[in-house]
mmCIF file of C-alpha atoms in Angstrom:
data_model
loop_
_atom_site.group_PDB
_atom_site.id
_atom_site.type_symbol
_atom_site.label_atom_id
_atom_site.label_comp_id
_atom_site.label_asym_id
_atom_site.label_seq_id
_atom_site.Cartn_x
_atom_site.Cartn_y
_atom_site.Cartn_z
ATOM 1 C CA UNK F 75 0.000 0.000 0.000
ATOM 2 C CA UNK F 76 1.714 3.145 -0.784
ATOM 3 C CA UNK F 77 1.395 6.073 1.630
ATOM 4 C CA UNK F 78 2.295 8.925 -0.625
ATOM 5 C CA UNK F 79 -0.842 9.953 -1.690
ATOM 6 C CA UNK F 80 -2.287 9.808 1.487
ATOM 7 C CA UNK F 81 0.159 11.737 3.106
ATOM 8 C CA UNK F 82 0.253 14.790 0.245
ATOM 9 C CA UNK F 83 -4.074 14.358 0.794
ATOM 10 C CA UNK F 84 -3.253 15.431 3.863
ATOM 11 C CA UNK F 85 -1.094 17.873 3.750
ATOM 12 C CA UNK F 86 -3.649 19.786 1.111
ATOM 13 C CA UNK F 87 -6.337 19.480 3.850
ATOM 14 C CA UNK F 88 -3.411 20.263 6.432
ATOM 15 C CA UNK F 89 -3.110 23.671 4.370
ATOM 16 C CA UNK F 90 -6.837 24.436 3.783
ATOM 17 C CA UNK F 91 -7.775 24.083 7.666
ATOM 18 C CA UNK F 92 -5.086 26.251 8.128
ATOM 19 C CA UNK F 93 -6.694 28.770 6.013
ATOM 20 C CA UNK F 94 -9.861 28.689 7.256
ATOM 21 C CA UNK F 95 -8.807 28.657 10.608
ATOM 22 C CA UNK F 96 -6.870 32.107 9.855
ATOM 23 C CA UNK F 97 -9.820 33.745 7.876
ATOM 24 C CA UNK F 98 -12.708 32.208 10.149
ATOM 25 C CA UNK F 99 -10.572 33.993 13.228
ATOM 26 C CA UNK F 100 -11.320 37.591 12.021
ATOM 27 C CA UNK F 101 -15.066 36.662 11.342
ATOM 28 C CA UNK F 102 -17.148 39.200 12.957
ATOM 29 C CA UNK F 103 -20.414 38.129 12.095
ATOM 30 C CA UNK F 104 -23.147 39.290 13.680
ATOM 31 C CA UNK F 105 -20.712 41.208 16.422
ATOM 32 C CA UNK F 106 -21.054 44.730 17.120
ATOM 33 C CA UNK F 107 -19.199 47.706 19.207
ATOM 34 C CA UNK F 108 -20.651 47.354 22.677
ATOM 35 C CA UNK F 109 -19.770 48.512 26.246
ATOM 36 C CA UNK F 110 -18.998 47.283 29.274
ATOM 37 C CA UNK F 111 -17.896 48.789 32.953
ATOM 38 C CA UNK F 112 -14.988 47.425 34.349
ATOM 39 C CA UNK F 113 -13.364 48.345 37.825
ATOM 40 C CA UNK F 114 -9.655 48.207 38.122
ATOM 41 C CA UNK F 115 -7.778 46.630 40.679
ATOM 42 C CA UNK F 116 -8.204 48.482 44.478
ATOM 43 C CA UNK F 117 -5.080 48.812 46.549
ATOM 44 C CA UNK F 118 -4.222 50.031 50.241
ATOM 45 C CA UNK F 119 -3.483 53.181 51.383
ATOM 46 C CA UNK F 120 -2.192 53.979 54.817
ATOM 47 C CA UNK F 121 -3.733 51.014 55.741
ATOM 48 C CA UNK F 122 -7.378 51.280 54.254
ATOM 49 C CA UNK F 123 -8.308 49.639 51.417
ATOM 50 C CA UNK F 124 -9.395 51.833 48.077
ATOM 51 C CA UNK F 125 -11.712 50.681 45.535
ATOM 52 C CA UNK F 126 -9.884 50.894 42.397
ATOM 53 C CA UNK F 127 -11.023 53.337 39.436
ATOM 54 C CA UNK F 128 -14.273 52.387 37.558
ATOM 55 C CA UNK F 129 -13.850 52.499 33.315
ATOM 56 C CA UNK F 130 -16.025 52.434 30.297
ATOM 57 C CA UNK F 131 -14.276 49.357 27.991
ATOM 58 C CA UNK F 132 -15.707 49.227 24.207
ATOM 59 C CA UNK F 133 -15.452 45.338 23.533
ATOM 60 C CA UNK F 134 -16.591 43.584 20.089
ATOM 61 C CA UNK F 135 -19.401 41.355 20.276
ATOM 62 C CA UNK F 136 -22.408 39.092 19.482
ATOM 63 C CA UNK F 137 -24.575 38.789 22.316
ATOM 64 C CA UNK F 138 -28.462 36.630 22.013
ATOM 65 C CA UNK F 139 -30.394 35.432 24.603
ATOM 66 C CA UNK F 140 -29.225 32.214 26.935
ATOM 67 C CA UNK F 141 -32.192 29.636 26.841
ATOM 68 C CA UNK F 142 -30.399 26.440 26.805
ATOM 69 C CA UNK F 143 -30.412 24.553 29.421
ATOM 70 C CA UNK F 144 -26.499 23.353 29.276
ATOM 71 C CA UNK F 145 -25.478 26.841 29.698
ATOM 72 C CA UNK F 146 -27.505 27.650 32.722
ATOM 73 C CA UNK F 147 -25.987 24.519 34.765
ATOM 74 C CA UNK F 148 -22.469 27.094 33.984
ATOM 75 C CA UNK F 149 -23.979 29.563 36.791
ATOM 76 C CA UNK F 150 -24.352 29.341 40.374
ATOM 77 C CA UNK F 151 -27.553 28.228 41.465
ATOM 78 C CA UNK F 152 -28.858 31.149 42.957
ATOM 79 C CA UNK F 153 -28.825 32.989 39.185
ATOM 80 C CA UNK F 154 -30.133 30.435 37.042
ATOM 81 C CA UNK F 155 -33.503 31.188 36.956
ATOM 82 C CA UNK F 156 -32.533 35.321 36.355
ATOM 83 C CA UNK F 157 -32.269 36.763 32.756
ATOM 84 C CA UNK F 158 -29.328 35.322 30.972
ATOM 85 C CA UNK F 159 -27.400 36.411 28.005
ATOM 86 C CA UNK F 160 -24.663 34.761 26.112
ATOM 87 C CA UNK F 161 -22.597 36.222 24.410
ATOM 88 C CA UNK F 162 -18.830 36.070 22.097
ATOM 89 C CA UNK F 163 -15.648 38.408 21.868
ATOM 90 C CA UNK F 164 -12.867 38.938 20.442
ATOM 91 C CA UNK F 165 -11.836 40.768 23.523
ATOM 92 C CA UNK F 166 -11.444 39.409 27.160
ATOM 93 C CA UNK F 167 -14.286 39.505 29.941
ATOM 94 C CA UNK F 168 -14.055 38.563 33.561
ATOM 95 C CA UNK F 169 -15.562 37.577 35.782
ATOM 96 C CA UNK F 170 -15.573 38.018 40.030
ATOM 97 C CA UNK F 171 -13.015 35.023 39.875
ATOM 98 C CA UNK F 172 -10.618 36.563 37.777
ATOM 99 C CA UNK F 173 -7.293 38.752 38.920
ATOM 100 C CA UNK F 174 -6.118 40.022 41.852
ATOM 101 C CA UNK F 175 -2.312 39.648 42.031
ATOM 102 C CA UNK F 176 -2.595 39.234 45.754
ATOM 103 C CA UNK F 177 -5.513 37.086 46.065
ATOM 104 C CA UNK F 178 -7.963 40.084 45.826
ATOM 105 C CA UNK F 179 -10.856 39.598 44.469
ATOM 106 C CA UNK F 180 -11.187 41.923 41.385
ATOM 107 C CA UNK F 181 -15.127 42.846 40.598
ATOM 108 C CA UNK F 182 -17.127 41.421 37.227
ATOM 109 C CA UNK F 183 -17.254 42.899 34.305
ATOM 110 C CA UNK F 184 -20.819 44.688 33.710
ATOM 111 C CA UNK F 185 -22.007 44.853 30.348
ATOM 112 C CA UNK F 186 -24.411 47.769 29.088
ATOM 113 C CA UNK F 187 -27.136 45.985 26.732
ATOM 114 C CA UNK F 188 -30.858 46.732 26.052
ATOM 115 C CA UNK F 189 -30.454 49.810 28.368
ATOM 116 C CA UNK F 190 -29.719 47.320 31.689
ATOM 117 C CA UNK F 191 -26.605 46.411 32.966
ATOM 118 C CA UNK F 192 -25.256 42.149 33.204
ATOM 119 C CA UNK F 193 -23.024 40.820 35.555
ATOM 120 C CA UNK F 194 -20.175 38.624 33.763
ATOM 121 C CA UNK F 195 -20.837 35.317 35.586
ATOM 122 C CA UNK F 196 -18.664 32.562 33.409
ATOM 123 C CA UNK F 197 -16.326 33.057 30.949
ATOM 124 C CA UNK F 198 -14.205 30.393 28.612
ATOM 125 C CA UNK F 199 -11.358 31.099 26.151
ATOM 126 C CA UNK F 200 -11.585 29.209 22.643
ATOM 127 C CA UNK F 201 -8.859 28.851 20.315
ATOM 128 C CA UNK F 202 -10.453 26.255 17.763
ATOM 129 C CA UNK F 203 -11.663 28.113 14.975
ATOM 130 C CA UNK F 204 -9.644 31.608 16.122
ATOM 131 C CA UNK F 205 -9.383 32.714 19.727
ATOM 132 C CA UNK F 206 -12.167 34.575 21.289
ATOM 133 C CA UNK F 207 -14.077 34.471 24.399
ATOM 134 C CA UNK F 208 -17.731 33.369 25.244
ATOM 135 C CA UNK F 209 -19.767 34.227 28.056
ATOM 136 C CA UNK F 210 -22.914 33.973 29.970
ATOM 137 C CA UNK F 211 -24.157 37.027 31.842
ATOM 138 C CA UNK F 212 -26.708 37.729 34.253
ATOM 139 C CA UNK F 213 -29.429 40.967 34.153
ATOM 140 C CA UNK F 214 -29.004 42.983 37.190
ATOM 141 C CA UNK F 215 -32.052 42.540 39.668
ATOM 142 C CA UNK F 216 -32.428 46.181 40.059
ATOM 143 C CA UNK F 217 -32.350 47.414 36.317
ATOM 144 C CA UNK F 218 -35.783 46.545 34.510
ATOM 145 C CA UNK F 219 -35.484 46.057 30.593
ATOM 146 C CA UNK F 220 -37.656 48.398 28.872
ATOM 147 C CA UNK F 221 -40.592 47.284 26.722
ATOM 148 C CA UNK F 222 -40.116 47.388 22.881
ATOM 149 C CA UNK F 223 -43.386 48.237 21.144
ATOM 150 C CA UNK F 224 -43.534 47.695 17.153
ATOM 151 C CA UNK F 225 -41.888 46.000 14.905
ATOM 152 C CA UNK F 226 -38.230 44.143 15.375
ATOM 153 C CA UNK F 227 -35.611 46.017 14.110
ATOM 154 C CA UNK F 228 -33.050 43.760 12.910
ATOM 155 C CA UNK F 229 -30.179 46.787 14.266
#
């Protein structure tokens, strides 16, 4: 049996994955400028501990409503019966988990969408078809979505 032509078949699909893989990975479909509130890292200051500064972040991305039932099981228990999104970037997210060179706990991520505010609750890197990030995110208790009247605008 010779193994030549095998081998050169793939190579050739060696080469196309490759491709794909490099154009799929600055895809942007459906992704859009959005914004998100982020709170730097606090530190102590004779002693007293300062809340570090709070920052508007423009991030990339797609977000659409969380409904299936695998993602939910992602949050804690006490949020998964709240308003979920989910969402993708190209950009990193955090979560409470995340940071804090010294064990501090750094704050979530809050993003601004459909004029309410969601806390970052899980986030997981990808690198299989390009890096980016996805994300679940819970609505705010406090902030009450406002109601859309009309048609649906596609923007």
């Amino acid at each position: 049996m010779n193994q030549k032509p095998l081998r050169q078949t793939i190579t050739k699909l060696e080469k196309v994955l490759s491709m794909i893989s490099g154009s799929l990975s600055n895809l942007t479909l459906g992704m859009k400028k959005r914004k998100l509130l982020r709170t730097d890292m606090g530190q102590y200051v004779k002693g007293r501990y300062v809340e570090g500064q709070r920052r508007v972040v423009t991030f990339i991305g797609n977000i659409q409503p969380a409904f299936s039932a695998q993602q939910t099981k992602l949050l804690p228990e006490g949020d998964r019966e709240k308003e979920i999104i989910w969402g993708s970037s190209k950009q990193w997210l955090y979560t409470a988990r995340s940071g804090g060179e010294g064990g501090e706990t750094l704050p979530p991520d809050y993003i601004a969408h459909e004029g309410c505010l969601w806390e970052v609750k899980w986030t997981m890197p990808y690198q299989n078809i390009g890096f980016h990030i996805e994300f679940l995110a819970v609505k705010v208790d406090k902030d009450i979505r406002p109601r859309k009247e009309g048609d649906i605008d596609a923007s």
